[in-house]
Structure formats: C-alpha cells, structure tokens
PDB file of C-alpha atoms in Angstrom:
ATOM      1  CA  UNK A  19    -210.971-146.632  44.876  1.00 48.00           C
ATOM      2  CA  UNK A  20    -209.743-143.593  46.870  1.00 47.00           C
ATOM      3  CA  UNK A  21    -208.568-144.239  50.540  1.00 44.00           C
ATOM      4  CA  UNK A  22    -211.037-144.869  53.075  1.00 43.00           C
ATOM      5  CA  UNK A  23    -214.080-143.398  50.467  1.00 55.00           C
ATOM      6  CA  UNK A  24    -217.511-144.821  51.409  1.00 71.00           C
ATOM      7  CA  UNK A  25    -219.699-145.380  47.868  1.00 82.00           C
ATOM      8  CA  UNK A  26    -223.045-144.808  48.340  1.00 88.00           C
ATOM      9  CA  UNK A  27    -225.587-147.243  46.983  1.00 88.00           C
ATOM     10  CA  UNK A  28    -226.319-144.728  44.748  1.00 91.00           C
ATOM     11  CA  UNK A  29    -223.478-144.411  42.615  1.00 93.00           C
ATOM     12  CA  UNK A  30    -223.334-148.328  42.714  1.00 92.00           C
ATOM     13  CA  UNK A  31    -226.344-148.471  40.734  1.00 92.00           C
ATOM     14  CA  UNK A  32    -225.230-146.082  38.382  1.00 95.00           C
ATOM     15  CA  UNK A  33    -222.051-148.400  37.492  1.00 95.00           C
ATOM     16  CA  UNK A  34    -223.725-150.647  35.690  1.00 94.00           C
ATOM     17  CA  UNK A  35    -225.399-147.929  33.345  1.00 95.00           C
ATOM     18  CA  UNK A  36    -222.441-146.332  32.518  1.00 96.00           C
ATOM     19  CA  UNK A  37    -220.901-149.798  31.976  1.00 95.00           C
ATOM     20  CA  UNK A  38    -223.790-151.109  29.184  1.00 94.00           C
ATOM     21  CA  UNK A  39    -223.160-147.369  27.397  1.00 96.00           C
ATOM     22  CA  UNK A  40    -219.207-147.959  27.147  1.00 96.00           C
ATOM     23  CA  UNK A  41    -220.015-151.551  26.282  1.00 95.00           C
ATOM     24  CA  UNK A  42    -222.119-150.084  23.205  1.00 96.00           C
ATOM     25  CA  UNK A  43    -219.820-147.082  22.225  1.00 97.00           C
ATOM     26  CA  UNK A  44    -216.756-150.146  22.480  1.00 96.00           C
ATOM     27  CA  UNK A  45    -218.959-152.016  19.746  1.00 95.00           C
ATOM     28  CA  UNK A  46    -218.996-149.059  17.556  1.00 96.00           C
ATOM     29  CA  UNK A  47    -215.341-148.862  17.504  1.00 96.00           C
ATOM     30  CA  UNK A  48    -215.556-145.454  19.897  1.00 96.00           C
ATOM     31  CA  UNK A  49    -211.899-144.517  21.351  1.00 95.00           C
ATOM     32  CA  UNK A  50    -212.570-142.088  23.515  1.00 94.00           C
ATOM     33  CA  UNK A  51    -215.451-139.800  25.119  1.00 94.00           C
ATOM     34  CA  UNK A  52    -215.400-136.421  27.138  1.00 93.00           C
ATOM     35  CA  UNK A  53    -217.674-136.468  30.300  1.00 92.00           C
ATOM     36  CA  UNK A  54    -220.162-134.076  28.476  1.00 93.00           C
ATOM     37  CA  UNK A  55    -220.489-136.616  25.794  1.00 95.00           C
ATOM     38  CA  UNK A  56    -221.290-139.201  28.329  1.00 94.00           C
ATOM     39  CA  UNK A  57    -224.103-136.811  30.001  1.00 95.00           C
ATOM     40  CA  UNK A  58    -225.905-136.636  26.601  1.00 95.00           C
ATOM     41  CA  UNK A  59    -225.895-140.381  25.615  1.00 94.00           C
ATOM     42  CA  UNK A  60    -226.757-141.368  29.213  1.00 94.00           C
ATOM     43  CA  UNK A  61    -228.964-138.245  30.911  1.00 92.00           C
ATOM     44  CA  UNK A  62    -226.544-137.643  33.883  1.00 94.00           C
ATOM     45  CA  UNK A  63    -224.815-134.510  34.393  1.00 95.00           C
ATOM     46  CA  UNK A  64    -221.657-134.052  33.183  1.00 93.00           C
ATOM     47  CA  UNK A  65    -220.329-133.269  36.766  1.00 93.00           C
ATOM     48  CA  UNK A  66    -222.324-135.764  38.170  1.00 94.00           C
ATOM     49  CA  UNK A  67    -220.078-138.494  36.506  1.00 94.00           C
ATOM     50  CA  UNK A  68    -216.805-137.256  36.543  1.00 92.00           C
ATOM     51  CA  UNK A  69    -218.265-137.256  40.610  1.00 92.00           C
ATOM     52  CA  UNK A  70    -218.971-140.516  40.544  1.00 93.00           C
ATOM     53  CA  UNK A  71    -215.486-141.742  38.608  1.00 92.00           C
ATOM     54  CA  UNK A  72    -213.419-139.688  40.543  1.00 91.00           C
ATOM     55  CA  UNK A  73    -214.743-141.672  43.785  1.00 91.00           C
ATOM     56  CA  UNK A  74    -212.529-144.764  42.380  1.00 90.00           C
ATOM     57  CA  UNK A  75    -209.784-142.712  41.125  1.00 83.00           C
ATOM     58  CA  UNK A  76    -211.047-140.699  37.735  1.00 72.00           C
ATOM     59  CA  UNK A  77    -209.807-142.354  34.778  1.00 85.00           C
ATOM     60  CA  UNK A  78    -210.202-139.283  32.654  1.00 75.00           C
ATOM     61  CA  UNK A  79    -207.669-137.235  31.572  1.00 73.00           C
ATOM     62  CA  UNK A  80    -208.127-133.320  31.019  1.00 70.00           C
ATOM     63  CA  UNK A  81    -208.305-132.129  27.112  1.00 68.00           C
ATOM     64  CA  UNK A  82    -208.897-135.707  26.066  1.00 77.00           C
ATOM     65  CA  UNK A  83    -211.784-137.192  28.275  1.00 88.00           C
ATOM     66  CA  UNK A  84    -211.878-140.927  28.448  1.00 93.00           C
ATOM     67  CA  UNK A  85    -210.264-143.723  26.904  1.00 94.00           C
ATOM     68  CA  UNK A  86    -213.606-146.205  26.158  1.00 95.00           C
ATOM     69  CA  UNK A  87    -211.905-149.119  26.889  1.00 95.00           C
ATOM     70  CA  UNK A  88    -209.871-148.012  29.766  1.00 94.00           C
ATOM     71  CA  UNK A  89    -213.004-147.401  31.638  1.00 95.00           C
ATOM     72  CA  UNK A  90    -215.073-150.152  30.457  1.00 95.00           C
ATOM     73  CA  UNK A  91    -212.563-152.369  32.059  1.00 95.00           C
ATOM     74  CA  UNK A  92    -211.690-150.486  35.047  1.00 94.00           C
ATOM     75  CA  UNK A  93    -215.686-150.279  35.823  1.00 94.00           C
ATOM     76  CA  UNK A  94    -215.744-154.095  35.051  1.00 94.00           C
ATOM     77  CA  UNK A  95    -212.960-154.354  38.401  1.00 93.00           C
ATOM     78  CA  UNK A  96    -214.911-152.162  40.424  1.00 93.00           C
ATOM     79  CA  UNK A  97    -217.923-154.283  39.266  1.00 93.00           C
ATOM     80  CA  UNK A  98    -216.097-157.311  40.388  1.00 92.00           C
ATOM     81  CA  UNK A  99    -216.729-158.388  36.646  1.00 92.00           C
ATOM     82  CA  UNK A 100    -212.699-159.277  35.681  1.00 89.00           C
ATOM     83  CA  UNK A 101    -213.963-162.796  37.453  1.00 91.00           C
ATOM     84  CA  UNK A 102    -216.240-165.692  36.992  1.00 93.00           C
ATOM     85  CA  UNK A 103    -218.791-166.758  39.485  1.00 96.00           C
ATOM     86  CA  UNK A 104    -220.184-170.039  39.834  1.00 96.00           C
ATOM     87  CA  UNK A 105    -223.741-169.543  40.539  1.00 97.00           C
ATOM     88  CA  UNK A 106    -226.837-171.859  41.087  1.00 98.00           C
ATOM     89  CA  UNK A 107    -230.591-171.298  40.716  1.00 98.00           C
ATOM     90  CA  UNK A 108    -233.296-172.765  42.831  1.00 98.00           C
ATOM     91  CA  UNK A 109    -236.684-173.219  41.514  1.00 97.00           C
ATOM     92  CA  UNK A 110    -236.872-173.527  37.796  1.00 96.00           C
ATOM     93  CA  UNK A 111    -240.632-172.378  36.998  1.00 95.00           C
ATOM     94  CA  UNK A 112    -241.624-169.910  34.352  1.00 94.00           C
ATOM     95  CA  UNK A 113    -239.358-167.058  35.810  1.00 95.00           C
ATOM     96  CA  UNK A 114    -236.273-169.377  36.976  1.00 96.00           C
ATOM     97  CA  UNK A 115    -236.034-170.555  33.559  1.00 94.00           C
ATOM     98  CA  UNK A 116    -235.603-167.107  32.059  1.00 94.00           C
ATOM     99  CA  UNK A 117    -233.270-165.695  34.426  1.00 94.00           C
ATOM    100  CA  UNK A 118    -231.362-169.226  33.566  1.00 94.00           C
ATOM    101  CA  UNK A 119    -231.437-169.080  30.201  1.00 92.00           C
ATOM    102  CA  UNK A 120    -230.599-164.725  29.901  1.00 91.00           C
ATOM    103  CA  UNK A 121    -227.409-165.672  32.286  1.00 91.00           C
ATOM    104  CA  UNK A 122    -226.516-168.707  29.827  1.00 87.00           C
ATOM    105  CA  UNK A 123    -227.542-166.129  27.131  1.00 85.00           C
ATOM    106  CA  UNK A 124    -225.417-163.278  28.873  1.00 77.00           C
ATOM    107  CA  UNK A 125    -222.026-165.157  29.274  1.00 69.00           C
ATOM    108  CA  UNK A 126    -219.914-162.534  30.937  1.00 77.00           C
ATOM    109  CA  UNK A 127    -219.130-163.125  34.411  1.00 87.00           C
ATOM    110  CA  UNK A 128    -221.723-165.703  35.639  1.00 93.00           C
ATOM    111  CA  UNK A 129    -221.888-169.524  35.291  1.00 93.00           C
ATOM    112  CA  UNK A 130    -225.016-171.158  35.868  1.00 95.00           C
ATOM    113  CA  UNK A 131    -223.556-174.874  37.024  1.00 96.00           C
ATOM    114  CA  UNK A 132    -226.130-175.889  39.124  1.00 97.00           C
ATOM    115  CA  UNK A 133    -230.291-176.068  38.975  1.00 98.00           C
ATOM    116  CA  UNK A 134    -232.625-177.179  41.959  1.00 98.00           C
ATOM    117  CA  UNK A 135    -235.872-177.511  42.113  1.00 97.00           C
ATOM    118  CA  UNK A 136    -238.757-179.868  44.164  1.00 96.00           C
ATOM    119  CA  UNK A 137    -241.137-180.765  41.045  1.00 96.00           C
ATOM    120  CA  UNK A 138    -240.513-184.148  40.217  1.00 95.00           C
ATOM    121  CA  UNK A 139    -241.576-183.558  36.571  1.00 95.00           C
ATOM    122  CA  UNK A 140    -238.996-180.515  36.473  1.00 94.00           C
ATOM    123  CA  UNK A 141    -235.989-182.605  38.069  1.00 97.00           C
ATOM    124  CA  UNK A 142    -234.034-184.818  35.524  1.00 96.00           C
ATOM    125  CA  UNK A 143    -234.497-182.231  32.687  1.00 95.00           C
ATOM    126  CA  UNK A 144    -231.778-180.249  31.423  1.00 94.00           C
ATOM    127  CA  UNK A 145    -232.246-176.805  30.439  1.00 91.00           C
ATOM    128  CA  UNK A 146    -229.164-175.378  28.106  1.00 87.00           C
ATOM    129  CA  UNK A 147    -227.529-178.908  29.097  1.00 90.00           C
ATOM    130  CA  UNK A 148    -227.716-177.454  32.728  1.00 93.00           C
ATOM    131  CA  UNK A 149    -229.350-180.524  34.859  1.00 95.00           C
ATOM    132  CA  UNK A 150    -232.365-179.705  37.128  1.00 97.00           C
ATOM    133  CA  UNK A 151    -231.518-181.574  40.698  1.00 98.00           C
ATOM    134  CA  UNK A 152    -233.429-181.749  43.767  1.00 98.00           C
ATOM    135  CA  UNK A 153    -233.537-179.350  46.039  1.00 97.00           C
ATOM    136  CA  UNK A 154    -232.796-182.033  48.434  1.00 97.00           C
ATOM    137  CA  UNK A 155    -229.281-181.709  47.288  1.00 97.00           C
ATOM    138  CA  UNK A 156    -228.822-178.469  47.913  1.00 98.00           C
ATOM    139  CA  UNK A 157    -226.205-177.575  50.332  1.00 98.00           C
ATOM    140  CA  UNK A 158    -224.103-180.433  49.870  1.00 98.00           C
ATOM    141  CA  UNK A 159    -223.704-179.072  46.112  1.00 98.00           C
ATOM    142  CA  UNK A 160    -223.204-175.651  47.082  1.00 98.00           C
ATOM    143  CA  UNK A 161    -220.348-177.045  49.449  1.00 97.00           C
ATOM    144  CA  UNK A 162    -218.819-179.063  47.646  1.00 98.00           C
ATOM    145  CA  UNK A 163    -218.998-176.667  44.276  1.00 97.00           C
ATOM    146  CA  UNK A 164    -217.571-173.783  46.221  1.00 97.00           C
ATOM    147  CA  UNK A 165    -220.633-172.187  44.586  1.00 98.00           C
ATOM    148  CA  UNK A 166    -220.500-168.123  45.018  1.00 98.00           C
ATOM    149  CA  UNK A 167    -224.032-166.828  44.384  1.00 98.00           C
ATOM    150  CA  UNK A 168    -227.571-168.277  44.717  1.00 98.00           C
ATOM    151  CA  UNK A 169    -230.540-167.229  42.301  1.00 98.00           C
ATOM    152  CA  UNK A 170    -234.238-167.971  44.536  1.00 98.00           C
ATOM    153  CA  UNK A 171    -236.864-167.853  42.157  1.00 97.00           C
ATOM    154  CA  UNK A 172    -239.193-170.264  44.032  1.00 95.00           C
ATOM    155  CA  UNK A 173    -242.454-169.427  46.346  1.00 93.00           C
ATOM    156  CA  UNK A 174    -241.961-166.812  49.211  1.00 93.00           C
ATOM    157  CA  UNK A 175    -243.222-169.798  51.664  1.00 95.00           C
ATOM    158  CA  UNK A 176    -240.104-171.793  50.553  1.00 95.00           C
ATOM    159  CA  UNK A 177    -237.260-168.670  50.479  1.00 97.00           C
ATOM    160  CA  UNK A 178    -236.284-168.262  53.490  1.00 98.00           C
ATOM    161  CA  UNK A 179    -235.359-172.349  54.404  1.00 98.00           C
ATOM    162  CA  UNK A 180    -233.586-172.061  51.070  1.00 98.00           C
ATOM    163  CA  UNK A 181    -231.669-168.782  51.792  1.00 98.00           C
ATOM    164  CA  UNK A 182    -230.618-170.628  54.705  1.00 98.00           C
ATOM    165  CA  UNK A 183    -229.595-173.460  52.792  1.00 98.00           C
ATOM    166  CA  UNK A 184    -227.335-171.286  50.314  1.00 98.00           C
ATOM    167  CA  UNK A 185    -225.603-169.956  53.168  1.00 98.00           C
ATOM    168  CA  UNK A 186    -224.828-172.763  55.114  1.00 98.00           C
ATOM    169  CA  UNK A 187    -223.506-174.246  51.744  1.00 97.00           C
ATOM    170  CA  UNK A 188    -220.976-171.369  51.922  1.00 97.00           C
ATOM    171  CA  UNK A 189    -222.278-168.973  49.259  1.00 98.00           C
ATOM    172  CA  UNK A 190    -221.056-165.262  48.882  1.00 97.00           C
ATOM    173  CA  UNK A 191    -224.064-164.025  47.635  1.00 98.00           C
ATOM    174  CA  UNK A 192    -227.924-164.067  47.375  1.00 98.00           C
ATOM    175  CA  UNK A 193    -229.896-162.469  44.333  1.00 98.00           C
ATOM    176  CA  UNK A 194    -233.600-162.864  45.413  1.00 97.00           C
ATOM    177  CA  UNK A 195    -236.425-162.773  43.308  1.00 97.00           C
ATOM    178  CA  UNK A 196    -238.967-164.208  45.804  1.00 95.00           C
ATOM    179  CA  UNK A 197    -241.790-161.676  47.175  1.00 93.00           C
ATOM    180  CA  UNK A 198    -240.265-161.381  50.672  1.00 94.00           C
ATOM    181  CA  UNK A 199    -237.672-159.647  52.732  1.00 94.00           C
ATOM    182  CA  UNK A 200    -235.052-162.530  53.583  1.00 97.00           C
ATOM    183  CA  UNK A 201    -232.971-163.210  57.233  1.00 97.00           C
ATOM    184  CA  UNK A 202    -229.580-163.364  56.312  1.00 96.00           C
ATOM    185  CA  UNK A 203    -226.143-162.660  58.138  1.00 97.00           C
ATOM    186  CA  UNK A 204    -224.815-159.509  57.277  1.00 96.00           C
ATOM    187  CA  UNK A 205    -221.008-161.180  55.934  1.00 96.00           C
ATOM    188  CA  UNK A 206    -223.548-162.051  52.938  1.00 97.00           C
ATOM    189  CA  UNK A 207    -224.519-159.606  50.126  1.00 96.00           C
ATOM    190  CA  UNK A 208    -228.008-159.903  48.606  1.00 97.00           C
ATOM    191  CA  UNK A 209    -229.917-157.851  46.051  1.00 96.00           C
ATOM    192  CA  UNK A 210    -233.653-157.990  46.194  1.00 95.00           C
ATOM    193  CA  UNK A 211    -235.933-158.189  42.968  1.00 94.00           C
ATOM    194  CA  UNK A 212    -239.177-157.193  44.050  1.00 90.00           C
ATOM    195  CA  UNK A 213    -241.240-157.726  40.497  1.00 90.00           C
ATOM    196  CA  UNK A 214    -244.450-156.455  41.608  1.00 90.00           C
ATOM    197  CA  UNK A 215    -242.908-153.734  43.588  1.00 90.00           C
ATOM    198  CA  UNK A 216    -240.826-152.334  40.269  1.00 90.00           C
ATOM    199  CA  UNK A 217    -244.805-152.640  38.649  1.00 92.00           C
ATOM    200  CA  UNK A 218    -246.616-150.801  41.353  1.00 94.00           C
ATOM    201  CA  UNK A 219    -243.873-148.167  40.705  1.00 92.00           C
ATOM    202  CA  UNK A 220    -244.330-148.236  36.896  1.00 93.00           C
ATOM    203  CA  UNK A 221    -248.038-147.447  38.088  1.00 95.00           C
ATOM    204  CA  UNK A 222    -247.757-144.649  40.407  1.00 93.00           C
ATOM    205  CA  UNK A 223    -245.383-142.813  37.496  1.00 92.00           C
ATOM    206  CA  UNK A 224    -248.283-143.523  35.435  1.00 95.00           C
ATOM    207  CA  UNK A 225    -250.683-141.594  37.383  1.00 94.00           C
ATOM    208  CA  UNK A 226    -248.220-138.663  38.527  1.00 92.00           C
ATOM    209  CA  UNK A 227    -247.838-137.835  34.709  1.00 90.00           C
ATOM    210  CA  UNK A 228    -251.559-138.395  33.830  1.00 90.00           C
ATOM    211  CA  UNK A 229    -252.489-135.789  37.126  1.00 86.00           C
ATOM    212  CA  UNK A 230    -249.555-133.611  35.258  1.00 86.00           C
ATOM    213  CA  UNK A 231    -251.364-133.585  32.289  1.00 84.00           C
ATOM    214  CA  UNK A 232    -254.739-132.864  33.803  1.00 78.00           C
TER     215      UNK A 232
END
C-alpha cells in the first residue's frame, strides 16, 4: 500500500469481488488481463480499478495489463488471506450451522476449531467432527486457543454478553450476524451481517424498478 494512503471502505469491499473474478479466470488457466477486460467481466470502470489497484501499489504493467496470478495473490495480502485464522462460532442453530459448515466447506483462510452453544441437546454433537461446547466455556477457550475471530449467530438478547466474552478471551475480530448493533472497543474489527436489513434492501430495489416500469 502507498505511504500514508487512507482506503476507503469502499474500495475494501470491492477487493473481494475482484478477488472471486481472478480466482475464476486462474481456474480457466487465464495469464493475464488488461483493466478493460476486467471492467467487462466485473461491471466496474476500467479507470475505476486501475484507481482502486493503484491505491496499494498497481500491479499492472502498461501494454500487458495484469498478470492473473500476480494479483490474485497480492489482493489475497492486502486481504490478509496469505494466513490462517483460528476462528470459533457461538450458537449453532439453523444459521450457525451453515455459516459452519460453508467455512469448513470454504477452506481458504479460516479454521473453524471451536463451537459454543447453550442447548443442551446441541452440546456434545459434532458437526464436520467440530465439537459443540458450552458456552460456559467460552473465554477460557478463546484464551487459551489464541482464537482470532468470533462468528455470533445466537439471539440479539444474548450478543452483546457474548461479544464481551470474545473480547475478553483476546479475539482480533468479531463477524456478527445477530440483529443488533454491538459495544465493542475500537482496537477490535467487526463486520455486521444484518440479514433482514440486506432483505428490506432487496425490497425497496424491488419497488424502485416496478415504479420505473410504471
């Protein structure tokens, strides 16, 4: 990354896109790609993403374009991808059992090692030979584990007390799918998945384009 360049949260969540499109053009034995190419697989402007590469340095090189696999694996750095992070889930319902089993599924980066829940008839199973514990045991896992991130899939009444839990247990990270706004100190990075507020988008696009088509 250049010198003392700020991203914006926007280009961060633009990363990953262009990282799933190199991933696929990798796959199909693609060697190289020109920043126009990339605007017509993707939908961003051509200048748009040389914009957003150049921010950590460019990559590209003029009269060639892009080397696939040089940039799929520099994006995986930025991405912090080029490590593994240890990462537990609490709450292992209908929805903590697919984000378990797509990360198991996913195997690049992330290693479910730990599964907590307070359902007696859910703790003692294994899920993808991943044990369900009780929550009860927490922190002292998370400590002792030198666990990085924390997956909440349980209640919004229960979040918060277990947000607090992952962080006294030392974690680096939070990713959040309970339906409320979490108090955590700011050395910690979380990402919010709001379900219902992605669906209530879905539905006001639906009824912009049907008043367009009026």
């Amino acid at each position: 990354m250049k010198n003392n360049t700020r991203v914006s949260n926007a280009i961060i969540r633009r990363l990953p896109r262009y990282r799933r499109y190199l991933g696929d053009l990798r796959s199909r034995g693609v060697k190289k790609i020109s920043s126009n190419e990339l605007s017509e697989l993707i939908g961003y402007t051509a200048s748009q993403i040389r914009q957003d590469l150049n921010t950590f340095g460019g990559f590209g090189q003029q009269g060639y374009g892009y080397s696939v696999d040089h940039l799929y694996a520099e994006i995986n750095k930025i991405l912090g991808l080029d490590r593994e992070y240890k990462t537990v889930v609490v709450g292992v319902g209908h929805l903590g059992q697919a984000i378990t089993n797509h990360i198991l599924n996913y195997k690049f980066g992330f290693s479910i090692v730990g599964l907590f829940d307070v359902n007696p008839t859910i703790v003692g199973l294994a899920i993808n030979g991943v044990k369900v514990q009780n929550s009860s045991e927490l922190e002292d896992y998370v400590r002792n584990n030198n666990i990085d991130i924390g997956i909440i899939c349980c209640g919004k009444d229960n979040a918060q007390e277990v947000a607090d839990t992952l962080v006294r247990g030392g974690v680096e990270g939070i990713w959040n799918f309970a339906p409320i706004d979490l108090d955590i100190p700011e050395r910690i990075a979380i990402e919010n998945v709001h379900l219902s507020e992605s669906l209530h988008t879905l539905s006001f696009l639906i009824s912009s384009k049907e008043q367009e088509n009026r």
